[in-house]
PDB file of C-alpha atoms in Angstrom:
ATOM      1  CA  UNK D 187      22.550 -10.137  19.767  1.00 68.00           C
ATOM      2  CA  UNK D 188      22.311  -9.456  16.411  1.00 82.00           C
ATOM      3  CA  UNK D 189      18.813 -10.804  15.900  1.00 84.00           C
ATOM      4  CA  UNK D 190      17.616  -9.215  18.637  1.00 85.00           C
ATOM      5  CA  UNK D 191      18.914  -5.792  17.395  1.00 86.00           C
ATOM      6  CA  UNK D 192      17.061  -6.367  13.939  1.00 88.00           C
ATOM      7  CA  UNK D 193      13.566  -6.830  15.907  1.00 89.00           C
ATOM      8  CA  UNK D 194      14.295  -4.321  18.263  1.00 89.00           C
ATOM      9  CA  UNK D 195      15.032  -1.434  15.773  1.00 90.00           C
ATOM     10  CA  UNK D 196      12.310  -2.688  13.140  1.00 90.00           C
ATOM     11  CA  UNK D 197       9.668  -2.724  15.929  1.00 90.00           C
ATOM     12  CA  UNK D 198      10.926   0.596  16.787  1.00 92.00           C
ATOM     13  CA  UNK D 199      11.087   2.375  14.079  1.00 92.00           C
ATOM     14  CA  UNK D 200       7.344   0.559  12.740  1.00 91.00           C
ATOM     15  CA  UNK D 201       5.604   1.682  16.135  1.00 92.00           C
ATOM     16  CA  UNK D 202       7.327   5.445  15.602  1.00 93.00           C
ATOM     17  CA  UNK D 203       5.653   5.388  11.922  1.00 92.00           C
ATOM     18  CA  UNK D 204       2.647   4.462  13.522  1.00 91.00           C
ATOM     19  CA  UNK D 205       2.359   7.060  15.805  1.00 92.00           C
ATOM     20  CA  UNK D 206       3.635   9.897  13.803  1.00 92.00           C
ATOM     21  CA  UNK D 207       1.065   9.303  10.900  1.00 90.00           C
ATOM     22  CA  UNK D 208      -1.857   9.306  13.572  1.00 90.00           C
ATOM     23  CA  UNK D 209      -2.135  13.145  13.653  1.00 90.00           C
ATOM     24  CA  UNK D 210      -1.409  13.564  10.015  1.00 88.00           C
ATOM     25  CA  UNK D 211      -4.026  11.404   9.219  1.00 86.00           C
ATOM     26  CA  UNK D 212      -6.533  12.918  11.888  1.00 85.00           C
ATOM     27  CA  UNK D 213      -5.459  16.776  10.802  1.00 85.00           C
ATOM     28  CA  UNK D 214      -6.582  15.580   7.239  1.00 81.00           C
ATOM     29  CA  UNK D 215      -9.994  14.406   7.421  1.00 79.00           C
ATOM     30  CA  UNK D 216     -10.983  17.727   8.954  1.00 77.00           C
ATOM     31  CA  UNK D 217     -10.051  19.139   5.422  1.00 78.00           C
ATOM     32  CA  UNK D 218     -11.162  15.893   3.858  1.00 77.00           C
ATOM     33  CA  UNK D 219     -14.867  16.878   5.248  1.00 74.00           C
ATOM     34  CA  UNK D 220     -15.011  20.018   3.981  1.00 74.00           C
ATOM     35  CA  UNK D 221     -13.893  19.027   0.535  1.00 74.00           C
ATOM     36  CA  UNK D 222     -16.120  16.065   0.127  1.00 72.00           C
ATOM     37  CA  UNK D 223     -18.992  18.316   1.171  1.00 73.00           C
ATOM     38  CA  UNK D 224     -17.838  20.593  -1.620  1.00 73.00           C
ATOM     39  CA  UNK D 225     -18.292  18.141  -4.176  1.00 73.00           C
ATOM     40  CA  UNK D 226     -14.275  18.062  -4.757  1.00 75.00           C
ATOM     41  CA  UNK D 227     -14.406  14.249  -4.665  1.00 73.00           C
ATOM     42  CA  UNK D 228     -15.474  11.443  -3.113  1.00 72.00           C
ATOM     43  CA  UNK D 229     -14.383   9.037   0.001  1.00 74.00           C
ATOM     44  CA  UNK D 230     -12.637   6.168  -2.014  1.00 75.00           C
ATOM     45  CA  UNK D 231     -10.263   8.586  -4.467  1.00 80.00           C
ATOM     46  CA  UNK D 232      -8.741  10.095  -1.730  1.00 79.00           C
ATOM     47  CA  UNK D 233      -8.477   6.957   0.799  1.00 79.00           C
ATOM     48  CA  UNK D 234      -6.168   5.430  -2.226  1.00 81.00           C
ATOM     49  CA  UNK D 235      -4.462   9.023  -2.933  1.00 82.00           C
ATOM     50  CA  UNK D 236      -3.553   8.638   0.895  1.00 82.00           C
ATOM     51  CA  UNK D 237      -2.685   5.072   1.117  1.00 83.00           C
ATOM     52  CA  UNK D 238      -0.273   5.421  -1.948  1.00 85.00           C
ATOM     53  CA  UNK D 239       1.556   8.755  -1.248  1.00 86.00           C
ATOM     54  CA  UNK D 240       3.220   6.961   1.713  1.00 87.00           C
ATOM     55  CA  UNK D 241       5.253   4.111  -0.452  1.00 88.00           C
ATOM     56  CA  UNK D 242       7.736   7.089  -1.919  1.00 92.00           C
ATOM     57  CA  UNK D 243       8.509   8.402   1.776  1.00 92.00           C
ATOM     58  CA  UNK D 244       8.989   4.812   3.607  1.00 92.00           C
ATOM     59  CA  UNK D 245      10.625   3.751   0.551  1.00 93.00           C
ATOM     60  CA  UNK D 246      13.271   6.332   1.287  1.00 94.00           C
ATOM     61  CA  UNK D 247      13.000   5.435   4.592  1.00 93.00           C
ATOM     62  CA  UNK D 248      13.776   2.022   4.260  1.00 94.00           C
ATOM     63  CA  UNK D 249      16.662   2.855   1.956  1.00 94.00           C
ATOM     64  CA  UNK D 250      19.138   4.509   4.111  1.00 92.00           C
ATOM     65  CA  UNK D 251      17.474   2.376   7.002  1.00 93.00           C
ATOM     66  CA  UNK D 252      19.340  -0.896   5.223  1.00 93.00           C
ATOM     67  CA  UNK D 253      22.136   0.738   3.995  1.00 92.00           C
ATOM     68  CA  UNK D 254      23.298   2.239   7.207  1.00 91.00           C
ATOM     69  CA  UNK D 255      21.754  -1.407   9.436  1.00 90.00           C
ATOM     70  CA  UNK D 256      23.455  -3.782   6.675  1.00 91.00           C
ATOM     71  CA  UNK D 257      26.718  -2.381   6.761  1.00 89.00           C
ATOM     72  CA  UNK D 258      26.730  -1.967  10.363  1.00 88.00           C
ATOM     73  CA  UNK D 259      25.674  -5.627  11.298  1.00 86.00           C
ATOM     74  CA  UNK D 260      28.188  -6.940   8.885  1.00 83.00           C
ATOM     75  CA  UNK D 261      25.927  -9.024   7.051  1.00 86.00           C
ATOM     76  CA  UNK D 262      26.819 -11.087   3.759  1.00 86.00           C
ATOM     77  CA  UNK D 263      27.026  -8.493   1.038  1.00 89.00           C
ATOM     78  CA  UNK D 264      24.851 -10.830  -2.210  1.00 90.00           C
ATOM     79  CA  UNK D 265      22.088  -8.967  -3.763  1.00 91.00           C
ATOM     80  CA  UNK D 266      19.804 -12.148  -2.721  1.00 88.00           C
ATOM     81  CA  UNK D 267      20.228 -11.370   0.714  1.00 89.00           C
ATOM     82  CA  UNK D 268      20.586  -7.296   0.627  1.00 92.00           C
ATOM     83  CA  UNK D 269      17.201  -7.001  -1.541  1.00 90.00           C
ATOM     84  CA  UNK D 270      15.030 -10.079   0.653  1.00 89.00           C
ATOM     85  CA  UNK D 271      16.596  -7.708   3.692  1.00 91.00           C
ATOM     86  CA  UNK D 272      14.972  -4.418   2.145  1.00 93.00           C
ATOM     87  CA  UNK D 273      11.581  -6.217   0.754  1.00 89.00           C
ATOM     88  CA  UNK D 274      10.854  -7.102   4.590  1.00 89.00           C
ATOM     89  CA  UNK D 275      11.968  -3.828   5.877  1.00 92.00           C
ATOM     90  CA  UNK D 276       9.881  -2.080   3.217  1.00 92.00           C
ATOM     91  CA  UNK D 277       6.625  -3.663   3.566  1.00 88.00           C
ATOM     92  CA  UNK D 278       7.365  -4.132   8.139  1.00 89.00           C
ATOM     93  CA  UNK D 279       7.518  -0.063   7.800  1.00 92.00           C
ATOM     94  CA  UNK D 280       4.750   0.022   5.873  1.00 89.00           C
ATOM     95  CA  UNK D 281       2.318  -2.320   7.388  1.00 88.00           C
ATOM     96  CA  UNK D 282       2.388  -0.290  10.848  1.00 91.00           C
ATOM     97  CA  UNK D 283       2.507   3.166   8.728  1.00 90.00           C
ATOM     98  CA  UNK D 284      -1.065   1.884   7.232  1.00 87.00           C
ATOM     99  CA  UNK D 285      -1.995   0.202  10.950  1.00 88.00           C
ATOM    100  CA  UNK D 286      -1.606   3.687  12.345  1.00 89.00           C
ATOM    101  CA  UNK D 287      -4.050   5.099   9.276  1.00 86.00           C
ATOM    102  CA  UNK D 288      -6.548   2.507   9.814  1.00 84.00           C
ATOM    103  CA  UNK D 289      -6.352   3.210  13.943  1.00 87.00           C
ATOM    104  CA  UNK D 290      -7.338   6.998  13.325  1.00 86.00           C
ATOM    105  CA  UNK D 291     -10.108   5.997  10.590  1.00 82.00           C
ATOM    106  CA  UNK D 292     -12.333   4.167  12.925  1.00 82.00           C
ATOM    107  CA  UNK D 293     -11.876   6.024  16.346  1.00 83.00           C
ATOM    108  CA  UNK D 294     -12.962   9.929  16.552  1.00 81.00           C
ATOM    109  CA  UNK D 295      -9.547  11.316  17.100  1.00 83.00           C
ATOM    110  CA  UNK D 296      -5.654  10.548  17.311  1.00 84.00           C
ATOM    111  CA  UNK D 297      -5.544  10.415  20.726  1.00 88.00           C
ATOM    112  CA  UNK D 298      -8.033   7.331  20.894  1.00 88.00           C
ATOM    113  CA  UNK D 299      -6.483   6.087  18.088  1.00 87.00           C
ATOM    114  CA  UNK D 300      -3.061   6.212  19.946  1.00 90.00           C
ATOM    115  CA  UNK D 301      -4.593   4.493  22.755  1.00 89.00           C
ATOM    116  CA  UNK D 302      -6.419   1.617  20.481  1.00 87.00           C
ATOM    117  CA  UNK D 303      -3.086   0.911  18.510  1.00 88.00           C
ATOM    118  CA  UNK D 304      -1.120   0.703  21.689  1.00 88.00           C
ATOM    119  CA  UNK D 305      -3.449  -2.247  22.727  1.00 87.00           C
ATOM    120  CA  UNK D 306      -1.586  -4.140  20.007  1.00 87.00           C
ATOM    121  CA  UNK D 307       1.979  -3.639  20.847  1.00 89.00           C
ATOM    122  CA  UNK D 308       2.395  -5.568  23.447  1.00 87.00           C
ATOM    123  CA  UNK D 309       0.585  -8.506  21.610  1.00 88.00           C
ATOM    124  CA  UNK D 310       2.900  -7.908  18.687  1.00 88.00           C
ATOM    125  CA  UNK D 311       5.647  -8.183  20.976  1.00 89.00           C
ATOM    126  CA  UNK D 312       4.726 -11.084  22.667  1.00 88.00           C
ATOM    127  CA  UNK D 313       3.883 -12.996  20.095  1.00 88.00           C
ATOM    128  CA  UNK D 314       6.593 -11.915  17.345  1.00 87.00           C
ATOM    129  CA  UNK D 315       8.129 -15.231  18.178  1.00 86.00           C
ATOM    130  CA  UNK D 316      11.469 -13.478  19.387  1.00 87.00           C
ATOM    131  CA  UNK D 317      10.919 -13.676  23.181  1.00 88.00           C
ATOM    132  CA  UNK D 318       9.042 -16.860  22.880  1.00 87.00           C
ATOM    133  CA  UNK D 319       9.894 -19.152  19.827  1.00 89.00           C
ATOM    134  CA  UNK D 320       7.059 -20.726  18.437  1.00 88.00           C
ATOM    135  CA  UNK D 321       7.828 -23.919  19.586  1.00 89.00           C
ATOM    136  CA  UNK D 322       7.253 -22.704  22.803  1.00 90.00           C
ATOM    137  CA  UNK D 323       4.360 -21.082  22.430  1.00 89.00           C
ATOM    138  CA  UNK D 324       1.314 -23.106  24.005  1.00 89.00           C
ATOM    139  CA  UNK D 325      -0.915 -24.786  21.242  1.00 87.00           C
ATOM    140  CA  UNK D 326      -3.804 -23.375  22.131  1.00 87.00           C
ATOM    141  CA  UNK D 327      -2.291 -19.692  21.782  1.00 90.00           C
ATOM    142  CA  UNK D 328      -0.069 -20.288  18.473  1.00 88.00           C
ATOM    143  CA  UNK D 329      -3.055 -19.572  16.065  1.00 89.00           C
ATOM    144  CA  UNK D 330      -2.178 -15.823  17.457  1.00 89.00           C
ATOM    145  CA  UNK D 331       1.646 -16.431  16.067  1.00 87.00           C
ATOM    146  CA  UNK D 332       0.880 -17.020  12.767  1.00 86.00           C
ATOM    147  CA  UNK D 333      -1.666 -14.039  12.307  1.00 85.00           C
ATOM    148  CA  UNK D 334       0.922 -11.556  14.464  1.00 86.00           C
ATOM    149  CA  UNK D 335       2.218  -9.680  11.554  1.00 86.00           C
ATOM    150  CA  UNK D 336       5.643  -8.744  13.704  1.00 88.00           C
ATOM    151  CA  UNK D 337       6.042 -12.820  13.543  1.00 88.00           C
ATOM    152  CA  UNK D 338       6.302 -12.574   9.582  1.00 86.00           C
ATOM    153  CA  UNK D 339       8.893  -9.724   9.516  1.00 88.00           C
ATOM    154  CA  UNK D 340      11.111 -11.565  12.305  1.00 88.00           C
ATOM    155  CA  UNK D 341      10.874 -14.977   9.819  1.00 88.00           C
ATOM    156  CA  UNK D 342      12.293 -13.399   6.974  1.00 86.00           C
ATOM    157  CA  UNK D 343      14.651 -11.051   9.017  1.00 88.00           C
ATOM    158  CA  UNK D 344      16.370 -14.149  10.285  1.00 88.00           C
ATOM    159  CA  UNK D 345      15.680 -16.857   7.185  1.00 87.00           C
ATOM    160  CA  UNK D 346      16.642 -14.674   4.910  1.00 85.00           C
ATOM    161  CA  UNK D 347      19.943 -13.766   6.714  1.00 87.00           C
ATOM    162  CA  UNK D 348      20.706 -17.201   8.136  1.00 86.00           C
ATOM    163  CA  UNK D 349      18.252 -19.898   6.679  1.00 81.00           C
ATOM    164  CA  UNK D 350      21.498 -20.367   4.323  1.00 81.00           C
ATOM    165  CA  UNK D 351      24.298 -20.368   6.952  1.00 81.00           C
ATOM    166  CA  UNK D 352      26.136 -23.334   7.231  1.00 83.00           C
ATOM    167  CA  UNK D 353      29.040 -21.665  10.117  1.00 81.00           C
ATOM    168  CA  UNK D 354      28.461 -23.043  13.605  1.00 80.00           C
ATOM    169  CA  UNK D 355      28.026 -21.122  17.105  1.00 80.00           C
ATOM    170  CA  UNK D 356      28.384 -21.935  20.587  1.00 79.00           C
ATOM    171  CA  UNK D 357      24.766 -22.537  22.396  1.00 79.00           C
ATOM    172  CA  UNK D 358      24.812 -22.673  26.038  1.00 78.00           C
ATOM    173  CA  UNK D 359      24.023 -26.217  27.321  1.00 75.00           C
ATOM    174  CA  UNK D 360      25.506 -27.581  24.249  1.00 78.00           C
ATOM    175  CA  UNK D 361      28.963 -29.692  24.637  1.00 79.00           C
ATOM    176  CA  UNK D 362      29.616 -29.210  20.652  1.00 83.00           C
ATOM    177  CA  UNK D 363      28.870 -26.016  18.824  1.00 84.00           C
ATOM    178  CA  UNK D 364      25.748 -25.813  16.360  1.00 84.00           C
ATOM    179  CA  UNK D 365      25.318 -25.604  12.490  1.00 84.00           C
ATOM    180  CA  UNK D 366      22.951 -21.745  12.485  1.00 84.00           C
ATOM    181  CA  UNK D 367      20.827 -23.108   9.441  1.00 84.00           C
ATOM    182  CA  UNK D 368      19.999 -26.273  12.178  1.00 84.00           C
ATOM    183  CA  UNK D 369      19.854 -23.870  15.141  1.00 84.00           C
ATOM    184  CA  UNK D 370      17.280 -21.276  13.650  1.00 85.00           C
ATOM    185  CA  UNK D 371      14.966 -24.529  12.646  1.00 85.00           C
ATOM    186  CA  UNK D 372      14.983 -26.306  16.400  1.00 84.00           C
ATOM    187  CA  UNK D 373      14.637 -22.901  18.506  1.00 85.00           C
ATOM    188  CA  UNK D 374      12.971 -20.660  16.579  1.00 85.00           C
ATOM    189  CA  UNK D 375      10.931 -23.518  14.169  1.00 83.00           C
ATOM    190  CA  UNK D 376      11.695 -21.467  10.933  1.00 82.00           C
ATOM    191  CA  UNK D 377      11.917 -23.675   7.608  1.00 75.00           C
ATOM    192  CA  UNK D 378      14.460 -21.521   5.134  1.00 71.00           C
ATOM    193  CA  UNK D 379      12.213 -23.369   2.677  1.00 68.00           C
ATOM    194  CA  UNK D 380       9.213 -21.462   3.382  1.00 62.00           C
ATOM    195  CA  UNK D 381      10.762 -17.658   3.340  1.00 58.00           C
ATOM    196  CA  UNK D 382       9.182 -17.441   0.141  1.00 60.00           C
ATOM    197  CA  UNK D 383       5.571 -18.078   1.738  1.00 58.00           C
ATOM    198  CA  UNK D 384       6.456 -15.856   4.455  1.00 58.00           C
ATOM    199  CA  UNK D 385       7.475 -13.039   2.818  1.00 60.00           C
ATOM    200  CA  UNK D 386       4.255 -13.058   0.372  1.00 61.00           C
ATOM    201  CA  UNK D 387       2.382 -13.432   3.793  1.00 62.00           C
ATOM    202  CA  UNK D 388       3.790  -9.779   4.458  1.00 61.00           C
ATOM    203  CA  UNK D 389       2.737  -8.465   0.884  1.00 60.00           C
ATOM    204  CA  UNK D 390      -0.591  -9.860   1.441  1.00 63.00           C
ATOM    205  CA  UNK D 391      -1.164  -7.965   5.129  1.00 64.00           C
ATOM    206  CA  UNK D 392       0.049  -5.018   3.050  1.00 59.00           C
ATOM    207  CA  UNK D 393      -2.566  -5.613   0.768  1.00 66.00           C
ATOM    208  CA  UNK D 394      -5.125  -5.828   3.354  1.00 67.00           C
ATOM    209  CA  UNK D 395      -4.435  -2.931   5.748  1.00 65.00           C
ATOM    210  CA  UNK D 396      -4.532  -1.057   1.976  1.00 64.00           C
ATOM    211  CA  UNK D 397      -7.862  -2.230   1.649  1.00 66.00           C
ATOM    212  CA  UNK D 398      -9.385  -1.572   5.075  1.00 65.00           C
ATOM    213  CA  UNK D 399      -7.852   2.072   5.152  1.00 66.00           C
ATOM    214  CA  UNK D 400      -9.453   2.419   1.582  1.00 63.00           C
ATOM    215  CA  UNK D 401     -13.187   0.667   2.904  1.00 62.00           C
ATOM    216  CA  UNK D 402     -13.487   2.635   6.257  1.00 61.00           C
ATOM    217  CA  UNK D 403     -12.494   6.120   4.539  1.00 58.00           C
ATOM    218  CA  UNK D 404     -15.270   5.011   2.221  1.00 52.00           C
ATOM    219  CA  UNK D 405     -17.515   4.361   5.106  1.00 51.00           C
ATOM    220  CA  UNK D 406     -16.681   7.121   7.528  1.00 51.00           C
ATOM    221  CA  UNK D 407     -19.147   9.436   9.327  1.00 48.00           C
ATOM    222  CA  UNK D 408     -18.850  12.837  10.389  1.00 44.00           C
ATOM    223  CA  UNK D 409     -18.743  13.553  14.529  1.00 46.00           C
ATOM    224  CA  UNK D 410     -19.794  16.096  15.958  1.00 44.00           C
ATOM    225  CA  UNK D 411     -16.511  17.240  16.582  1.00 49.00           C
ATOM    226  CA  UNK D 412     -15.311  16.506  13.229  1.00 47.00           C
ATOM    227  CA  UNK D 413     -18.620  19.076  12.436  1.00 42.00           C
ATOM    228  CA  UNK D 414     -17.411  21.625  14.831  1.00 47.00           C
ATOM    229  CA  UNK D 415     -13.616  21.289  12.916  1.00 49.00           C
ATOM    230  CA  UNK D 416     -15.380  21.604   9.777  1.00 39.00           C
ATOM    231  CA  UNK D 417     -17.323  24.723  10.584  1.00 40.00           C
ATOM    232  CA  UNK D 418     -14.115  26.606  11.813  1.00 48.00           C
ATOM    233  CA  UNK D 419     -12.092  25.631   8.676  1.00 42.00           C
ATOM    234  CA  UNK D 420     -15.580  27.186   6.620  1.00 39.00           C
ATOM    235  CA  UNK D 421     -15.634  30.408   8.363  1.00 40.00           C
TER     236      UNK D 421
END
């Protein structure tokens, strides 16, 4: 129950940030238009001002987010495990803040962008490895799993809570209960060993959905609608 509150409420939250950025974002390249026409500055400058004037807001964000989630769970009050517990919340938030950006710079308006990022969801879902563990997971579709960036944030969610825990709990089916550390590794196929790995993995799609917001701003055309916005905001 616990783990499935943890994916439930990051997947939550991460698909509100998502959706609440998309008309912030699409609002602001109206005005973007009219001041790169200007001369002001150019396409990359302000694809990096907006990619980096997000980390201050989902930073707070994630603060009181793991505060109020930590204490409430009950979980094992170490540094180790309260800071590895904020790092993935922090960069989960983040990743679908920027996913949301990147939806709205390569479709003509929020709405479509809305639409196009909502494609996703239910493949992030399905394939978080929560429903169905990757051991379960046919071989053919499990190259989806490990590029499913929901499947990184449940990993160190659950590693770097349990990978450690040496109590045991009652499975059904079992006669004897099971060690957690053992249980996590034979359901859910999670190696405590490789949190580390995991956890970079999440820095890294950070990095990327960073880079992609940053290449199509750089890249973006004007539509004729965006034209029509731009004239209005002009006279």
């Amino acid at each position: 129950m616990i783990i499935g509150a943890m994916y439930a409420s990051v997947l939550f939250i991460g698909i509100n940030n998502c959706s609440t950025v998309q008309p912030v974002v699409a609002v602001e390249r109206t005005v973007f238009y009219r001041e790169k026409a200007a001369g002001m500055y150019s396409a990359l400058p302000y694809a990096i001002a907006q990619v980096v004037c997000e980390i201050p807001y989902v930073f707070v964000q994630t603060t009181y987010y793991t505060l109020i989630v930590y204490a409430m769970v009950g979980f094992e009050w170490t540094a180790v495990k309260f800071l590895w517990f904020f790092f993935v919340n922090f960069f989960s938030f983040l990743y679908f803040t920027y996913y949301g950006m990147m939806t709205v710079s390569i479709t003509p308006n929020h709405q479509v962008a809305a639409i196009f990022a909502a494609m996703f969801y239910s493949l992030f879902n399905l394939f978080s490895g929560f429903f169905i563990p990757r051991p379960r997971i046919p071989k053919w579709w499990v190259w989806y799993y490990w590029i499913c960036p929901v499947a990184w944030t449940v990993y160190g969610l659950i590693v770097s809570q349990y990978g450690d825990v040496m109590g045991t709990i009652d499975v059904p089916g079992r006669p004897e209960p099971v060690i957690i550390k053992e249980y996590i590794q034979e359901y859910y196929g999670y190696d405590p060993r490789f949190h580390g790995a995991g956890c970079r993995s999440l820095d890294e799609l950070h990095g990327l959905l960073c880079s992609l917001v940053c290449l199509l701003h750089k890249d973006t055309r004007t539509s004729r609608q965006d034209r029509r916005d731009f004239i209005k905001l002009v006279l």
